[in-house]
Amino acid sequence: MKSSNFLITISLFSKFVVARSFLEAISTYPELSNFTTFYASNINLANLLFGNPSIYPITVLVPNNNAFASYQADNGSPLTSLPTEELLSLIQYHTLISNLSTTNFTMDSGLTAPTLLTKEEYNNRTVGPALAAQFGGTERSDGQVVFIKSEDSSGTRRFVLRQGGIGSTAIRSGRDSDVNLTVLEEGIWDGGRFHIVDSLLTIPEPCSNTIRGAQLSSLDNALNRSELWPALDHSTNVTCLGPNNAAFSSAGNPDENLNKTVLTDALLFHTLPEIAYSNFLTDGQTFTSLANLTVKVKITGVGKQKQIYFNNARVVDANVL
Ligand SMILES: *[C@@H]1O[C@H](CO)[C@@H](O)[C@H](O)[C@H]1NC(C)=O
Ligand SMILES: *[C@@H]1O[C@H](CO)[C@@H](O)[C@H](O)[C@H]1NC(C)=O
Ligand SMILES: *[C@@H]1O[C@H](CO)[C@@H](O)[C@H](O)[C@H]1NC(C)=O
Ligand SMILES: *[C@@H]1O[C@H](CO)[C@@H](O)[C@H](O)[C@H]1NC(C)=O
Ligand SMILES: *[C@@H]1O[C@H](CO)[C@@H](O)[C@H](O)[C@H]1NC(C)=O
Ligand SMILES: *[C@@H]1O[C@H](CO)[C@@H](O)[C@H](O)[C@H]1NC(C)=O
Ligand SMILES: *[C@@H]1O[C@H](CO)[C@@H](O)[C@H](O)[C@H]1NC(C)=O
Ligand SMILES: *[C@@H]1O[C@H](CO)[C@@H](O)[C@H](O)[C@H]1NC(C)=O
Ligand SMILES: *[C@@H]1O[C@H](CO)[C@@H](O)[C@H](O)[C@H]1NC(C)=O
């Protein structure tokens, strides 16, 4: 009896000792001073986002001062001059569901993590059973996602070390761009964790912007000729297996040479009626494409040697959102 009382006292005490607000936690990082200043001077917006324990635990990816500087250089105006609504969406997209740290980011297949960004304008997807199971249910994992994987070359689960001895990993967010994530083992606050990103994440955009932004011009041409763009941009919950220009070229330029009917069927064959995040794919899994034909997943190799195929086509760039 006595000893169990003693244990309870200790655990309450240690909880008290580590308790700190998000603002207190980020304030100790000089490279986060822009975000810290922004946060402190917009405390109502900040509390709206981070002061609500019912959404805990969460993991905030805090943009460092370089991210603020690059934004300003690229856009000619400071990030903080964005309209409040847009800022809110952007910060929501930087906030991941659950308490995520090194072990989560070093999974061999990477990690798909939902964010607080649930607004439909940015989020034409359904959660799917695998993501819901991992992140505490459909409602909890309803927000747009980011994809994170370890980028080390050694094939082990260790991170590539950057200055300061902290881990580095790569995040796949919206457009075809990667952002570096610095994982902070000590980045703990009352509501979960925080880590540092060296560039702003880009919120996913409609499919046409993304495919054109990725320079997939043959696919663009095929979708133009088949007039499938409007349907694709307004479809929810689909995965495009988008052939790159080399694939179109080696298949004899079907974007130019097939008639509209056949080209449309071919494109529907490349479209899956659900979201296939690469980390949930399994060898032998099948999908029925929109052309009502089966597409089979093949996975070879392990760790960094892992390759994913849909039928005979190898995935060269996964999880473009
Ligand atoms: C970011 O911080 C730097 C250094 O403190 C400062 O010069 C710059 O004006 C800040 N930028 C913004 C957008 O707040
Ligand atoms: C993150 O990693 C921890 C420790 O391995 C694990 O308990 C937790 O379920 C992981 N979270 C997610 C969302 O996968
Ligand atoms: C996609 O939508 C279909 C039909 O609504 C649903 O059965 C499936 O679970 C969804 N998949 C994902 C991964 O969201
Ligand atoms: C991410 O890190 C790599 C390797 O250190 C670097 O080359 C790249 O410029 C970094 N990306 C950004 C957006 O800073
Ligand atoms: C997050 O995980 C750390 C340990 O990994 C723990 O100390 C902390 O209390 C957790 N935070 C929340 C809000 O669950
Ligand atoms: C989602 O669908 C809506 C309505 O169809 C559309 O306006 C919006 O651009 C779509 N968003 C994305 C990210 O595709
Ligand atoms: C597809 O159509 C759009 C809109 O008309 C156009 O801007 C784009 O250049 C076309 N793409 C190709 C590869 O021709
Ligand atoms: C389209 O091409 C296919 C295969 O070459 C052919 O069977 C079909 O008749 C063509 N359709 C039209 C409308 O020309
Ligand atoms: C899809 O194919 C299956 C078997 O190949 C067939 O039974 C079914 O009727 C087809 N459905 C549609 C909508 O064409």
Coordinates of C-alpha atoms and ligand atoms in Angstrom, one line a residue:
M1 CA 0.0 0.0 0.0
K2 CA 2.6 2.4 1.1
S3 CA 4.9 1.7 -1.9
S4 CA 2.2 2.2 -4.4
N5 CA 1.3 5.6 -3.0
F6 CA 4.9 6.5 -3.3
L7 CA 5.0 5.5 -7.0
I8 CA 2.0 7.6 -7.8
T9 CA 3.6 10.6 -6.1
I10 CA 6.7 10.2 -8.2
S11 CA 4.8 10.0 -11.5
L12 CA 2.7 13.1 -10.8
F13 CA 5.9 14.9 -9.8
S14 CA 7.8 14.1 -13.0
K15 CA 4.8 15.1 -15.1
F16 CA 4.8 18.4 -13.3
V17 CA 8.5 18.9 -13.9
V18 CA 8.3 18.5 -17.7
A19 CA 5.1 20.4 -18.2
R20 CA 5.7 23.4 -20.6
S21 CA 3.6 25.2 -23.2
F22 CA 4.3 25.1 -26.9
L23 CA 5.5 28.7 -26.7
E24 CA 7.9 28.0 -23.8
A25 CA 9.3 25.0 -25.7
I26 CA 10.0 26.7 -29.0
S27 CA 11.3 29.9 -27.4
T28 CA 14.5 28.2 -26.5
Y29 CA 15.5 27.7 -30.2
P30 CA 17.1 30.8 -31.7
E31 CA 16.5 29.4 -35.3
L32 CA 12.8 29.4 -34.6
S33 CA 12.7 33.1 -33.5
N34 CA 10.5 34.2 -36.5
F35 CA 7.9 31.6 -35.7
T36 CA 8.1 32.3 -32.0
T37 CA 7.6 36.0 -32.6
F38 CA 4.7 35.3 -35.0
Y39 CA 3.1 32.9 -32.4
A40 CA 3.5 35.3 -29.5
S41 CA 2.0 38.2 -31.4
N42 CA -1.0 36.1 -32.7
I43 CA -1.8 34.4 -29.5
N44 CA -5.5 34.0 -30.3
L45 CA -4.8 32.3 -33.6
A46 CA -2.2 30.2 -31.9
N47 CA -4.5 29.2 -29.0
L48 CA -7.1 28.2 -31.5
L49 CA -4.6 25.8 -33.1
F50 CA -2.5 24.5 -30.2
G51 CA -4.4 25.4 -27.0
N52 CA -7.1 22.8 -27.4
P53 CA -6.2 19.6 -25.4
S54 CA -9.0 17.6 -27.2
I55 CA -6.7 17.4 -30.2
Y56 CA -3.6 16.3 -28.3
P57 CA -1.2 14.6 -28.9
I58 CA 0.0 16.5 -31.9
T59 CA 3.4 17.0 -33.5
V60 CA 4.1 20.5 -34.9
L61 CA 6.6 20.9 -37.7
V62 CA 8.0 24.4 -37.0
P63 CA 9.4 26.3 -39.9
N64 CA 12.8 27.8 -39.1
N65 CA 14.0 31.3 -39.9
N66 CA 15.5 30.0 -43.3
A67 CA 12.0 28.9 -44.2
F68 CA 10.6 32.4 -43.4
A69 CA 13.5 34.0 -45.4
S70 CA 13.0 31.8 -48.4
Y71 CA 9.3 32.4 -48.4
Q72 CA 9.9 36.1 -48.4
A73 CA 12.5 35.9 -51.2
D74 CA 10.2 33.7 -53.3
N75 CA 7.0 35.8 -52.8
G76 CA 8.2 39.3 -52.2
S77 CA 6.2 39.6 -49.0
P78 CA 6.6 38.1 -45.6
L79 CA 4.7 34.9 -44.7
T80 CA 3.0 36.8 -41.9
S81 CA 1.3 39.0 -44.4
L82 CA -0.9 36.1 -45.7
P83 CA -4.6 36.4 -44.9
T84 CA -5.4 34.8 -41.6
E85 CA -7.5 32.0 -43.2
E86 CA -4.5 31.0 -45.4
L87 CA -2.1 31.1 -42.5
L88 CA -4.4 29.0 -40.5
S89 CA -4.6 26.3 -43.2
L90 CA -0.8 26.4 -43.7
I91 CA -0.1 25.9 -40.0
Q92 CA -2.8 23.2 -39.8
Y93 CA -0.9 21.4 -42.6
H94 CA 2.3 21.7 -40.4
T95 CA 0.6 20.0 -37.5
L96 CA 0.6 16.2 -37.5
I97 CA -1.8 14.0 -35.6
S98 CA -0.2 12.0 -32.8
N99 CA 3.1 12.1 -30.8
L100 CA 5.7 11.4 -33.5
S101 CA 9.4 10.9 -33.1
T102 CA 12.4 9.2 -34.4
T103 CA 11.0 5.6 -34.3
N104 CA 8.0 6.7 -36.3
F105 CA 10.1 8.5 -39.0
T106 CA 12.5 5.6 -39.5
M107 CA 10.0 2.9 -40.5
D108 CA 11.4 1.2 -43.6
S109 CA 8.4 2.1 -45.8
G110 CA 8.1 5.6 -44.5
L111 CA 5.2 7.2 -42.6
T112 CA 2.0 8.7 -43.9
A113 CA 0.8 11.1 -41.3
P114 CA -2.5 13.0 -41.3
T115 CA -2.5 16.7 -40.3
L116 CA -5.0 19.1 -38.9
L117 CA -5.9 20.4 -42.4
T118 CA -9.4 19.0 -43.0
K119 CA -10.7 21.8 -45.2
E120 CA -12.3 20.2 -48.4
E121 CA -10.6 22.7 -50.7
Y122 CA -7.3 21.0 -49.9
N123 CA -8.4 17.5 -49.1
N124 CA -10.3 15.4 -51.6
R125 CA -9.7 12.1 -50.0
T126 CA -11.1 9.5 -47.7
V127 CA -9.1 8.3 -44.8
G128 CA -9.1 4.6 -45.5
P129 CA -9.0 1.8 -42.9
A130 CA -5.2 1.5 -42.6
L131 CA -4.5 5.1 -41.8
A132 CA -7.5 5.3 -39.4
A133 CA -6.3 2.2 -37.5
Q134 CA -2.8 3.7 -37.1
F135 CA -3.9 7.2 -36.1
G136 CA -6.8 6.7 -33.8
G137 CA -9.9 6.5 -36.0
T138 CA -11.4 8.1 -39.1
E139 CA -12.3 11.4 -37.5
R140 CA -8.8 11.9 -36.0
S141 CA -7.1 11.1 -39.3
D142 CA -9.4 13.1 -41.6
G143 CA -6.9 15.8 -42.4
Q144 CA -4.6 16.0 -45.5
V145 CA -1.4 14.0 -45.1
V146 CA 2.3 14.4 -45.3
F147 CA 4.7 11.5 -46.1
I148 CA 7.9 11.2 -44.2
K149 CA 10.8 8.9 -44.7
S150 CA 14.3 8.5 -43.6
E151 CA 16.8 9.4 -46.3
D152 CA 20.0 7.8 -45.0
S153 CA 22.1 6.0 -47.5
S154 CA 23.5 3.3 -45.1
G155 CA 20.5 1.1 -45.2
T156 CA 20.2 1.2 -41.5
R157 CA 17.6 2.9 -39.4
R158 CA 20.1 5.6 -38.3
F159 CA 19.5 9.1 -39.5
V160 CA 22.0 11.0 -41.6
L161 CA 23.5 13.4 -39.1
R162 CA 23.5 17.1 -39.8
Q163 CA 25.2 19.9 -37.8
G164 CA 24.4 19.7 -34.1
G165 CA 24.2 16.0 -34.2
I166 CA 20.5 15.9 -35.0
G167 CA 18.7 13.6 -37.4
S168 CA 17.7 14.5 -40.9
T169 CA 14.9 13.0 -42.9
A170 CA 12.8 14.0 -45.9
I171 CA 9.2 15.1 -46.1
R172 CA 7.1 14.7 -49.1
S173 CA 4.3 17.3 -49.0
G174 CA 2.2 18.9 -51.7
R175 CA 3.9 19.7 -55.0
D176 CA 6.9 17.7 -56.2
S177 CA 9.2 19.1 -53.5
D178 CA 11.1 17.8 -50.6
V179 CA 11.7 19.5 -47.3
N180 CA 14.3 18.5 -44.6
L181 CA 13.0 17.6 -41.2
T182 CA 15.2 18.0 -38.1
V183 CA 14.0 15.6 -35.5
L184 CA 14.3 16.9 -31.9
E185 CA 14.5 14.2 -29.3
E186 CA 13.9 16.8 -26.7
G187 CA 11.1 18.6 -28.6
I188 CA 8.4 17.8 -26.0
W189 CA 5.6 20.1 -24.8
D190 CA 2.3 19.6 -23.1
G191 CA 0.4 18.8 -26.3
G192 CA 2.9 16.4 -27.9
R193 CA 6.1 17.1 -29.8
F194 CA 7.7 19.6 -32.2
H195 CA 10.4 19.3 -34.8
I196 CA 12.0 21.7 -37.2
V197 CA 11.5 22.0 -41.0
D198 CA 13.9 24.1 -43.2
S199 CA 11.3 25.1 -45.7
L200 CA 7.5 25.6 -45.7
L201 CA 5.4 22.6 -46.6
T202 CA 3.2 23.2 -49.7
I203 CA -0.4 22.3 -49.3
P204 CA -1.5 19.7 -52.0
E205 CA -3.1 21.3 -55.0
P206 CA -5.6 20.0 -57.7
C207 CA -4.2 17.2 -59.8
S208 CA -3.7 19.3 -62.9
N209 CA -1.4 21.8 -61.1
T210 CA 0.6 18.9 -59.6
I211 CA 1.1 16.9 -62.8
R212 CA 2.0 20.0 -64.7
G213 CA 4.3 21.2 -61.9
A214 CA 6.0 17.8 -62.1
Q215 CA 6.7 18.3 -65.8
L216 CA 4.8 15.2 -66.8
S217 CA 4.0 16.7 -70.2
S218 CA 3.0 13.5 -72.0
L219 CA 0.5 12.6 -69.3
D220 CA -0.8 16.1 -69.4
N221 CA -1.2 15.8 -73.2
A222 CA -3.0 12.5 -72.8
L223 CA -5.4 13.9 -70.2
N224 CA -6.0 17.0 -72.4
R225 CA -6.8 14.8 -75.4
S226 CA -9.1 12.5 -73.5
E227 CA -10.7 15.5 -71.8
L228 CA -10.4 13.7 -68.4
W229 CA -9.0 16.6 -66.5
P230 CA -12.2 18.0 -65.1
A231 CA -13.2 14.6 -63.8
L232 CA -9.8 14.0 -62.3
D233 CA -9.6 17.3 -60.6
H234 CA -12.9 16.8 -59.0
S235 CA -12.6 13.1 -58.1
T236 CA -12.2 12.2 -54.5
N237 CA -10.1 9.4 -53.2
V238 CA -8.2 8.3 -56.4
T239 CA -4.6 7.4 -57.1
C240 CA -3.1 8.1 -60.5
L241 CA -0.3 5.8 -61.7
G242 CA 1.2 8.5 -63.8
P243 CA 3.6 7.3 -66.5
N244 CA 6.5 9.7 -66.9
N245 CA 7.6 11.0 -70.3
A246 CA 10.1 8.2 -70.8
A247 CA 7.4 5.6 -70.3
F248 CA 5.1 7.3 -72.9
S249 CA 8.0 7.6 -75.3
S250 CA 9.0 3.9 -75.0
A251 CA 5.4 2.9 -75.4
G252 CA 5.3 4.7 -78.8
N253 CA 3.7 8.0 -77.6
P254 CA 0.2 6.7 -76.9
D255 CA -0.8 10.3 -75.9
E256 CA -0.4 11.2 -79.6
N257 CA -1.1 8.0 -81.4
L258 CA -4.1 6.4 -79.7
N259 CA -7.6 7.7 -80.5
K260 CA -9.6 9.3 -77.8
T261 CA -11.6 6.2 -76.8
V262 CA -8.7 3.9 -76.5
L263 CA -6.6 6.6 -74.8
T264 CA -9.4 7.2 -72.2
D265 CA -9.5 3.5 -71.4
A266 CA -5.8 3.4 -71.0
L267 CA -5.8 6.3 -68.6
L268 CA -8.7 4.8 -66.6
F269 CA -6.6 1.6 -66.3
H270 CA -4.0 3.8 -64.6
T271 CA -6.4 5.2 -62.1
L272 CA -7.2 3.4 -58.9
P273 CA -10.4 4.2 -57.0
E274 CA -8.7 4.6 -53.7
I275 CA -5.7 6.2 -52.1
A276 CA -2.7 3.9 -52.2
Y277 CA -0.1 5.4 -49.9
S278 CA 3.1 3.4 -50.6
N279 CA 3.7 2.5 -47.0
F280 CA 0.5 0.5 -46.8
L281 CA 1.0 -1.5 -50.0
T282 CA 1.7 -5.2 -49.7
D283 CA 3.2 -7.6 -52.2
G284 CA 0.4 -9.4 -54.2
Q285 CA -2.3 -6.8 -53.3
T286 CA -4.7 -6.1 -56.1
F287 CA -6.8 -3.1 -57.1
T288 CA -9.6 -2.9 -59.6
S289 CA -8.8 0.2 -61.7
L290 CA -11.5 2.5 -63.1
A291 CA -11.2 0.6 -66.3
N292 CA -12.4 -2.5 -64.3
L293 CA -9.1 -4.3 -64.9
T294 CA -7.0 -5.7 -62.1
V295 CA -3.7 -4.0 -61.2
K296 CA -1.4 -6.1 -59.0
V297 CA 1.2 -4.8 -56.6
K298 CA 4.6 -6.4 -56.6
I299 CA 7.2 -5.5 -54.0
T300 CA 10.8 -6.6 -54.2
G301 CA 13.8 -6.1 -52.0
V302 CA 13.9 -4.7 -48.5
G303 CA 15.0 -1.5 -46.8
K304 CA 16.5 1.0 -49.3
Q305 CA 16.5 -1.7 -52.0
K306 CA 12.8 -2.0 -51.9
Q307 CA 11.0 -1.5 -55.2
I308 CA 7.3 -1.2 -55.8
Y309 CA 5.7 -2.3 -59.1
F310 CA 2.1 -1.9 -60.4
N311 CA 1.9 -4.8 -62.8
N312 CA 5.2 -4.4 -64.6
A313 CA 5.7 -0.7 -64.1
R314 CA 8.1 0.4 -61.4
V315 CA 7.2 3.2 -59.1
V316 CA 9.9 5.9 -59.5
D317 CA 8.4 8.5 -57.3
A318 CA 5.8 7.6 -54.7
N319 CA 3.2 9.5 -52.8
V320 CA 3.0 12.7 -54.8
L321 CA 0.0 14.3 -53.0
Ligands
LIG1 C1 13.2 36.7 -38.9 O1 14.2 36.8 -38.0 C2 15.3 37.6 -38.5 C3 16.4 37.6 -37.5 O2 15.9 37.8 -36.2 C4 14.8 39.0 -38.8 O3 15.9 39.8 -39.3 C5 13.7 38.9 -39.8 O4 13.1 40.2 -40.0 C6 12.6 38.0 -39.3 N1 11.7 37.8 -40.4 C7 10.4 37.8 -40.2 C8 9.5 37.5 -41.5 O5 9.8 37.9 -39.1
LIG2 C1 5.1 6.0 -33.1 O1 6.1 5.2 -32.5 C2 5.7 4.7 -31.2 C3 6.9 4.0 -30.6 O2 7.3 3.0 -31.4 C4 4.5 3.8 -31.3 O3 4.0 3.3 -30.1 C5 3.3 4.6 -32.0 O4 2.2 3.7 -32.2 C6 3.8 5.2 -33.3 N1 2.8 6.1 -33.8 C7 2.2 5.9 -35.0 C8 1.1 6.9 -35.3 O5 2.5 5.0 -35.8
LIG3 C1 -11.7 5.0 -51.0 O1 -13.1 5.1 -51.2 C2 -13.7 3.8 -51.2 C3 -15.2 4.0 -51.5 O2 -15.7 5.1 -50.8 C4 -13.6 3.1 -49.8 O3 -14.1 1.9 -49.9 C5 -12.1 3.0 -49.6 O4 -11.9 2.5 -48.3 C6 -11.4 4.3 -49.7 N1 -10.0 4.0 -49.6 C7 -9.1 4.9 -49.0 C8 -7.7 4.4 -48.9 O5 -9.4 6.0 -48.6
LIG4 C1 17.9 19.5 -47.5 O1 19.1 18.9 -47.1 C2 19.9 18.7 -48.3 C3 21.2 17.9 -47.8 O2 21.8 18.5 -46.7 C4 20.3 20.0 -49.0 O3 21.0 19.7 -50.1 C5 19.0 20.7 -49.4 O4 19.2 21.9 -50.0 C6 18.1 20.8 -48.2 N1 16.8 21.4 -48.6 C7 16.3 22.5 -48.2 C8 15.0 22.9 -48.7 O5 17.0 23.3 -47.5
LIG5 C1 4.6 12.3 -26.1 O1 5.6 11.2 -25.9 C2 6.6 11.5 -24.9 C3 7.5 10.4 -24.8 O2 7.9 9.9 -26.0 C4 5.9 11.8 -23.6 O3 6.9 12.1 -22.6 C5 4.8 12.8 -23.7 O4 4.1 12.9 -22.5 C6 3.9 12.5 -24.9 N1 2.9 13.6 -25.0 C7 1.6 13.5 -25.1 C8 0.8 14.8 -25.1 O5 1.1 12.4 -25.2
LIG6 C1 -11.4 19.2 -54.3 O1 -12.6 19.2 -55.0 C2 -13.2 20.5 -55.1 C3 -14.6 20.4 -55.6 O2 -14.7 19.5 -56.6 C4 -12.2 21.4 -56.0 O3 -12.7 22.7 -56.1 C5 -10.9 21.4 -55.4 O4 -10.0 22.1 -56.2 C6 -10.3 20.0 -55.1 N1 -9.1 20.1 -54.3 C7 -8.0 19.4 -54.6 C8 -6.8 19.6 -53.8 O5 -8.0 18.7 -55.6
LIG7 C1 -3.0 20.9 -71.8 O1 -4.0 21.9 -71.8 C2 -3.6 23.0 -71.0 C3 -4.8 23.9 -71.0 O2 -5.3 24.2 -72.2 C4 -2.4 23.7 -71.7 O3 -2.0 24.8 -70.9 C5 -1.3 22.7 -71.7 O4 -0.1 23.3 -72.3 C6 -1.7 21.4 -72.4 N1 -0.6 20.4 -72.2 C7 0.1 19.9 -73.3 C8 1.2 19.0 -72.9 O5 -0.2 20.2 -74.4
LIG8 C1 -10.0 3.7 -81.9 O1 -8.9 2.8 -82.1 C2 -9.3 1.4 -81.9 C3 -8.1 0.5 -81.9 O2 -7.2 0.9 -82.9 C4 -10.3 1.0 -83.0 O3 -10.8 -0.3 -82.7 C5 -11.5 1.9 -82.9 O4 -12.5 1.7 -83.9 C6 -11.1 3.4 -82.9 N1 -12.3 4.2 -82.6 C7 -12.6 5.3 -83.4 C8 -13.7 6.1 -82.9 O5 -11.9 5.6 -84.3
LIG9 C1 -15.9 -5.8 -64.3 O1 -15.3 -7.0 -64.7 C2 -16.0 -8.1 -64.1 C3 -15.2 -9.4 -64.4 O2 -14.1 -9.2 -65.2 C4 -17.4 -8.2 -64.6 O3 -18.1 -9.3 -64.0 C5 -18.1 -6.9 -64.3 O4 -19.4 -7.0 -64.8 C6 -17.4 -5.8 -64.8 N1 -18.0 -4.5 -64.3 C7 -18.2 -3.5 -65.0 C8 -18.8 -2.3 -64.4 O5 -17.9 -3.4 -66.2

